[in-house]
Amino acid sequence: MSLIPKSHPRAKSLLIREKLVSGFDRGLVAKEGLLAQGRGEAFDYLQGEKTGKSAKSAIKAAAAQIILADLPVISVNGNIAALCPKEIVKLAKKTGSKIEVNLFYTNEKRKRAIINTLKKYGAKEILGTDFRSKTILSGIDSARRFVDKNGIFSADVVVVPLEDGDRTMALRKAGKKVITFDLNPLSRTSQTAHITIVDNVTRAMDLLIENCEKLSRKNTNYLQKIVCDFDNKKNLSQNIEEIKNNLTKRAKNA
Ligand code: ATP
Ligand code: MG
């Protein structure tokens, strides 16, 4: 039971924090994940704690890219498992994507906890656990270089929410189309991915599912045009403009 009153002006953001802390207590989130959440909160503040126009166009492009993919894979870490496990399973089911657990700070117990959480929400197959299909994605030092031969290694599109810059670069170099969620438009991840959704993953994931549902009825040409017309650099610049506008508004009201 949450102790945050619904009338609190920042109730939604505090609930997200509560989810993450509960994920930490349940062994899903690493200590470092709490720090990533803190950085996310600071950027969410700058984003006005809402989904901006730039995020909405990135979500649409991401949905089109996922539907066009032959083998889309969603990479899950502890923070994602704590924040939106239900939505991850739903997105995977709706789009025929595979789910792979891939941790920066690897730890078998934590991996188990993440898998159990995803299973609780109906995930059937979860990759990243079978040592027989484990292989290496070159260009990464951390444990995240271990990927599943039938998952991330073979994927053409990888959805990597809350990713780190090195791995985004390695995935890109391996020829994958990379879709990320990152509240900081200036992070290396944001700047390196093909499609960056600059929004809180807890708000954007449902919108991505909705967009996938809507766009799944469209033909290939229509979807390809959405992807081709999307320019990530331009979209990130638009997001920075949105931050400036949010700050100007706040300063006026202060
Ligand atoms: P990079 O390596 O890409 O330069 P970084 O080192 O600044 O990034 P990491 O710790 O690698 O950051 O990744 C955490 C990122 O996730 C941060 O940019 C943070 O803003 C973002 N983030 C944290 N929580 C959320 C959330 N709920 N939704 C979206 N993004 C988030
Ligand atoms: Mg980093």
Tab-separated table of C-alpha atoms and ligand atoms in Angstrom:
chain	number	residue	atom	x	y	z
A	1	MET	CA	0.000	0.000	0.000
A	2	SER	CA	1.351	3.389	-1.003
A	3	LEU	CA	1.623	6.111	1.625
A	4	ILE	CA	1.650	8.857	-1.016
A	5	PRO	CA	-1.578	10.921	-0.947
A	6	LYS	CA	-3.246	11.127	-4.382
A	7	SER	CA	-3.582	14.893	-3.938
A	8	HIS	CA	0.190	15.365	-3.717
A	9	PRO	CA	1.226	17.585	-6.681
A	10	ARG	CA	3.986	15.148	-7.649
A	11	ALA	CA	2.149	11.946	-6.696
A	12	LYS	CA	2.825	10.236	-10.032
A	13	SER	CA	6.589	10.772	-9.837
A	14	LEU	CA	6.708	9.665	-6.220
A	15	LEU	CA	4.827	6.508	-7.127
A	16	ILE	CA	7.439	5.708	-9.771
A	17	ARG	CA	10.142	6.154	-7.134
A	18	GLU	CA	8.199	3.906	-4.782
A	19	LYS	CA	7.999	1.186	-7.454
A	20	LEU	CA	11.753	1.288	-7.900
A	21	VAL	CA	12.487	1.179	-4.183
A	22	SER	CA	10.102	-1.754	-3.829
A	23	GLY	CA	11.944	-3.410	-6.749
A	24	PHE	CA	15.185	-2.887	-4.852
A	25	ASP	CA	13.709	-4.454	-1.704
A	26	ARG	CA	12.512	-7.436	-3.759
A	27	GLY	CA	15.994	-7.989	-5.179
A	28	LEU	CA	15.272	-6.843	-8.754
A	29	VAL	CA	17.163	-3.544	-8.775
A	30	ALA	CA	20.903	-3.015	-8.219
A	31	LYS	CA	22.126	-0.176	-5.971
A	32	GLU	CA	23.395	1.521	-9.100
A	33	GLY	CA	19.852	1.305	-10.475
A	34	LEU	CA	18.700	3.615	-7.688
A	35	LEU	CA	21.224	6.194	-8.863
A	36	ALA	CA	20.045	5.857	-12.455
A	37	GLN	CA	16.510	6.507	-11.173
A	38	GLY	CA	17.725	9.667	-9.433
A	39	ARG	CA	19.273	10.932	-12.639
A	40	GLY	CA	16.066	10.062	-14.454
A	41	GLU	CA	13.987	12.033	-11.938
A	42	ALA	CA	16.095	15.128	-12.469
A	43	PHE	CA	15.617	14.923	-16.219
A	44	ASP	CA	11.929	14.134	-15.847
A	45	TYR	CA	11.589	17.382	-13.906
A	46	LEU	CA	13.102	19.200	-16.879
A	47	GLN	CA	10.681	17.383	-19.185
A	48	GLY	CA	7.780	18.768	-17.133
A	49	GLU	CA	6.985	15.182	-16.020
A	50	LYS	CA	4.893	14.694	-19.145
A	51	THR	CA	5.169	13.131	-22.599
A	52	GLY	CA	6.213	15.831	-25.025
A	53	LYS	CA	5.637	16.147	-28.777
A	54	SER	CA	9.109	14.844	-29.594
A	55	ALA	CA	8.523	11.728	-27.484
A	56	LYS	CA	5.227	11.115	-29.253
A	57	SER	CA	6.877	11.136	-32.701
A	58	ALA	CA	9.674	8.860	-31.470
A	59	ILE	CA	7.085	6.452	-30.057
A	60	LYS	CA	5.302	6.332	-33.416
A	61	ALA	CA	8.565	5.678	-35.291
A	62	ALA	CA	9.538	3.016	-32.747
A	63	ALA	CA	6.194	1.251	-33.167
A	64	ALA	CA	6.600	1.221	-36.958
A	65	GLN	CA	10.180	-0.081	-36.637
A	66	ILE	CA	9.130	-2.881	-34.273
A	67	ILE	CA	6.275	-4.001	-36.537
A	68	LEU	CA	8.608	-4.029	-39.547
A	69	ALA	CA	11.222	-6.121	-37.717
A	70	ASP	CA	11.863	-9.786	-38.507
A	71	LEU	CA	13.215	-10.518	-35.039
A	72	PRO	CA	12.547	-7.785	-32.478
A	73	VAL	CA	13.987	-8.335	-28.994
A	74	ILE	CA	13.249	-6.382	-25.811
A	75	SER	CA	16.202	-6.224	-23.448
A	76	VAL	CA	15.195	-6.132	-19.774
A	77	ASN	CA	17.243	-4.934	-16.801
A	78	GLY	CA	16.388	-4.589	-13.113
A	79	ASN	CA	14.929	-1.075	-13.308
A	80	ILE	CA	12.620	-2.050	-16.155
A	81	ALA	CA	11.495	-5.189	-14.353
A	82	ALA	CA	10.637	-3.033	-11.331
A	83	LEU	CA	8.942	-0.220	-13.262
A	84	CYS	CA	6.910	-1.876	-16.006
A	85	PRO	CA	7.037	-5.685	-16.112
A	86	LYS	CA	3.390	-6.003	-17.151
A	87	GLU	CA	3.830	-3.594	-20.062
A	88	ILE	CA	6.990	-5.373	-21.280
A	89	VAL	CA	5.163	-8.690	-21.447
A	90	LYS	CA	2.209	-7.032	-23.197
A	91	LEU	CA	4.445	-5.322	-25.761
A	92	ALA	CA	6.249	-8.598	-26.460
A	93	LYS	CA	2.972	-10.474	-26.946
A	94	LYS	CA	1.386	-7.836	-29.196
A	95	THR	CA	4.426	-7.523	-31.449
A	96	GLY	CA	5.876	-11.046	-31.383
A	97	SER	CA	9.040	-9.714	-29.737
A	98	LYS	CA	11.327	-11.877	-27.651
A	99	ILE	CA	12.313	-10.883	-24.119
A	100	GLU	CA	15.930	-11.172	-23.004
A	101	VAL	CA	17.287	-10.374	-19.548
A	102	ASN	CA	20.605	-8.579	-19.782
A	103	LEU	CA	22.229	-7.067	-16.707
A	104	PHE	CA	25.123	-4.651	-16.303
A	105	TYR	CA	25.792	-5.742	-12.721
A	106	THR	CA	25.189	-9.413	-13.228
A	107	ASN	CA	24.060	-11.553	-10.365
A	108	GLU	CA	22.237	-14.880	-10.703
A	109	LYS	CA	19.913	-14.229	-7.773
A	110	ARG	CA	18.808	-10.900	-9.204
A	111	LYS	CA	18.368	-12.434	-12.641
A	112	ARG	CA	16.092	-15.109	-11.116
A	113	ALA	CA	14.020	-12.446	-9.348
A	114	ILE	CA	13.614	-10.551	-12.633
A	115	ILE	CA	12.591	-13.697	-14.506
A	116	ASN	CA	10.065	-14.643	-11.826
A	117	THR	CA	8.524	-11.179	-11.993
A	118	LEU	CA	8.182	-11.328	-15.784
A	119	LYS	CA	6.679	-14.825	-15.523
A	120	LYS	CA	4.181	-13.599	-12.964
A	121	TYR	CA	2.906	-11.229	-15.649
A	122	GLY	CA	2.595	-14.013	-18.201
A	123	ALA	CA	5.959	-14.149	-20.003
A	124	LYS	CA	6.460	-17.650	-21.396
A	125	GLU	CA	9.932	-17.632	-22.918
A	126	ILE	CA	12.663	-15.469	-21.393
A	127	LEU	CA	16.090	-15.513	-22.978
A	128	GLY	CA	19.424	-14.701	-21.383
A	129	THR	CA	19.509	-17.590	-18.944
A	130	ASP	CA	20.590	-20.621	-20.961
A	131	PHE	CA	24.377	-21.009	-20.966
A	132	ARG	CA	24.138	-23.306	-24.043
A	133	SER	CA	22.980	-20.434	-26.237
A	134	LYS	CA	25.203	-17.803	-24.611
A	135	THR	CA	27.493	-15.899	-26.977
A	136	ILE	CA	29.470	-12.646	-26.963
A	137	LEU	CA	28.548	-9.287	-28.434
A	138	SER	CA	31.904	-7.653	-29.133
A	139	GLY	CA	32.816	-4.139	-28.027
A	140	ILE	CA	31.554	-4.333	-24.410
A	141	ASP	CA	33.560	-4.936	-21.231
A	142	SER	CA	30.775	-5.572	-18.731
A	143	ALA	CA	28.738	-8.737	-18.240
A	144	ARG	CA	26.297	-7.259	-20.702
A	145	ARG	CA	28.469	-8.557	-23.524
A	146	PHE	CA	26.919	-12.000	-22.965
A	147	VAL	CA	23.843	-12.301	-25.109
A	148	ASP	CA	21.615	-15.099	-26.342
A	149	LYS	CA	22.368	-16.509	-29.797
A	150	ASN	CA	18.632	-16.740	-30.506
A	151	GLY	CA	17.825	-13.347	-29.022
A	152	ILE	CA	19.805	-10.112	-29.083
A	153	PHE	CA	22.618	-11.694	-31.084
A	154	SER	CA	20.284	-12.522	-34.003
A	155	ALA	CA	17.861	-9.612	-33.613
A	156	ASP	CA	17.426	-6.958	-36.284
A	157	VAL	CA	15.655	-4.539	-33.913
A	158	VAL	CA	16.527	-4.253	-30.216
A	159	VAL	CA	14.466	-2.298	-27.704
A	160	VAL	CA	16.795	-1.272	-24.886
A	161	PRO	CA	15.133	0.884	-22.240
A	162	LEU	CA	17.473	2.696	-19.801
A	163	GLU	CA	20.585	1.588	-21.614
A	164	ASP	CA	24.204	2.616	-21.239
A	165	GLY	CA	26.143	4.300	-24.008
A	166	ASP	CA	28.761	1.592	-24.621
A	167	ARG	CA	26.225	-1.105	-25.174
A	168	THR	CA	24.083	1.053	-27.433
A	169	MET	CA	27.169	1.678	-29.559
A	170	ALA	CA	28.070	-2.037	-29.610
A	171	LEU	CA	24.546	-2.981	-30.678
A	172	ARG	CA	24.611	-0.375	-33.389
A	173	LYS	CA	27.999	-1.575	-34.634
A	174	ALA	CA	26.595	-5.109	-34.729
A	175	GLY	CA	24.063	-3.832	-37.280
A	176	LYS	CA	21.004	-3.711	-35.044
A	177	LYS	CA	18.379	-0.982	-35.191
A	178	VAL	CA	18.390	0.353	-31.644
A	179	ILE	CA	15.332	1.819	-29.925
A	180	THR	CA	15.830	3.269	-26.457
A	181	PHE	CA	13.938	5.110	-23.726
A	182	ASP	CA	16.036	7.720	-21.961
A	183	LEU	CA	14.941	10.883	-20.167
A	184	ASN	CA	18.279	12.548	-20.848
A	185	PRO	CA	18.418	13.707	-24.486
A	186	LEU	CA	22.161	14.328	-24.140
A	187	SER	CA	23.260	10.894	-22.880
A	188	ARG	CA	25.485	8.823	-25.127
A	189	THR	CA	22.673	6.299	-25.374
A	190	SER	CA	20.216	8.927	-26.595
A	191	GLN	CA	22.706	10.278	-29.072
A	192	THR	CA	23.721	6.846	-30.393
A	193	ALA	CA	20.393	5.034	-30.746
A	194	HIS	CA	18.423	5.082	-34.015
A	195	ILE	CA	15.212	6.000	-32.211
A	196	THR	CA	15.322	7.637	-28.774
A	197	ILE	CA	12.096	8.019	-26.835
A	198	VAL	CA	12.889	10.859	-24.428
A	199	ASP	CA	10.225	10.147	-21.868
A	200	ASN	CA	9.726	8.272	-18.650
A	201	VAL	CA	9.486	4.626	-19.582
A	202	THR	CA	6.477	4.294	-17.253
A	203	ARG	CA	4.511	6.807	-19.353
A	204	ALA	CA	5.885	5.876	-22.769
A	205	MET	CA	5.539	2.100	-22.669
A	206	ASP	CA	1.721	2.156	-22.732
A	207	LEU	CA	1.776	4.665	-25.583
A	208	LEU	CA	4.180	2.433	-27.499
A	209	ILE	CA	1.829	-0.534	-27.070
A	210	GLU	CA	-1.133	1.595	-28.265
A	211	ASN	CA	0.845	2.781	-31.296
A	212	CYS	CA	1.863	-0.800	-32.138
A	213	GLU	CA	-1.797	-1.858	-32.000
A	214	LYS	CA	-2.875	1.002	-34.273
A	215	LEU	CA	-0.037	0.663	-36.769
A	216	SER	CA	-0.217	-3.119	-37.043
A	217	ARG	CA	-3.159	-2.573	-39.406
A	218	LYS	CA	-1.043	-0.488	-41.826
A	219	ASN	CA	0.911	-1.781	-44.803
A	220	THR	CA	4.698	-2.042	-45.100
A	221	ASN	CA	5.128	1.060	-47.293
A	222	TYR	CA	3.214	3.192	-44.829
A	223	LEU	CA	5.347	1.946	-41.934
A	224	GLN	CA	8.609	2.342	-43.846
A	225	LYS	CA	7.750	5.951	-44.587
A	226	ILE	CA	7.249	6.675	-40.882
A	227	VAL	CA	10.682	5.190	-40.097
A	228	CYS	CA	12.422	6.957	-43.010
A	229	ASP	CA	10.891	10.329	-42.152
A	230	PHE	CA	12.065	10.092	-38.543
A	231	ASP	CA	15.328	11.921	-37.837
A	232	ASN	CA	16.634	11.107	-34.339
A	233	LYS	CA	19.077	14.037	-34.111
A	234	LYS	CA	16.365	16.476	-35.136
A	235	ASN	CA	13.942	14.934	-32.681
A	236	LEU	CA	16.484	15.198	-29.832
A	237	SER	CA	17.018	18.899	-30.668
A	238	GLN	CA	13.258	19.353	-30.558
A	239	ASN	CA	13.229	17.753	-27.111
A	240	ILE	CA	15.886	20.195	-25.903
A	241	GLU	CA	13.674	23.043	-27.166
A	242	GLU	CA	10.787	21.541	-25.190
A	243	ILE	CA	12.975	21.526	-22.038
A	244	LYS	CA	13.834	25.205	-22.614
A	245	ASN	CA	10.153	26.061	-22.985
A	246	ASN	CA	9.247	24.134	-19.834
A	247	LEU	CA	11.938	25.977	-17.892
A	248	THR	CA	10.871	29.375	-19.225
A	249	LYS	CA	7.276	28.662	-18.206
A	250	ARG	CA	8.364	27.575	-14.723
A	251	ALA	CA	10.591	30.627	-14.266
A	252	LYS	CA	7.676	32.901	-15.221
A	253	ASN	CA	5.429	31.214	-12.682
A	254	ALA	CA	8.041	31.259	-9.916
B	1	ATP	P1	25.143	7.069	-21.059
B	1	ATP	O1	26.051	5.935	-20.725
B	1	ATP	O2	24.138	6.738	-22.092
B	1	ATP	O3	25.831	8.390	-21.339
B	1	ATP	P2	24.545	7.611	-18.258
B	1	ATP	O4	25.857	7.011	-17.902
B	1	ATP	O5	24.279	9.043	-17.949
B	1	ATP	O6	24.186	7.335	-19.786
B	1	ATP	P3	23.206	5.302	-17.249
B	1	ATP	O7	23.313	5.082	-15.786
B	1	ATP	O8	24.091	4.529	-18.145
B	1	ATP	O9	23.350	6.840	-17.565
B	1	ATP	O10	21.670	5.079	-17.674
B	1	ATP	C1	20.606	5.618	-16.989
B	1	ATP	C2	19.819	6.533	-17.905
B	1	ATP	O11	18.456	6.184	-17.766
B	1	ATP	C3	19.949	8.010	-17.515
B	1	ATP	O12	20.170	8.799	-18.656
B	1	ATP	C4	18.562	8.365	-16.903
B	1	ATP	O13	18.172	9.684	-17.213
B	1	ATP	C5	17.672	7.358	-17.606
B	1	ATP	N1	16.471	6.976	-16.826
B	1	ATP	C6	16.404	6.661	-15.508
B	1	ATP	N2	15.157	6.340	-15.141
B	1	ATP	C7	14.387	6.443	-16.271
B	1	ATP	C8	13.008	6.214	-16.559
B	1	ATP	N3	12.142	5.832	-15.614
B	1	ATP	N4	12.594	6.398	-17.829
B	1	ATP	C9	13.451	6.781	-18.810
B	1	ATP	N5	14.766	7.009	-18.595
B	1	ATP	C10	15.242	6.850	-17.349
B	2	MG	MG	26.523	5.090	-18.753
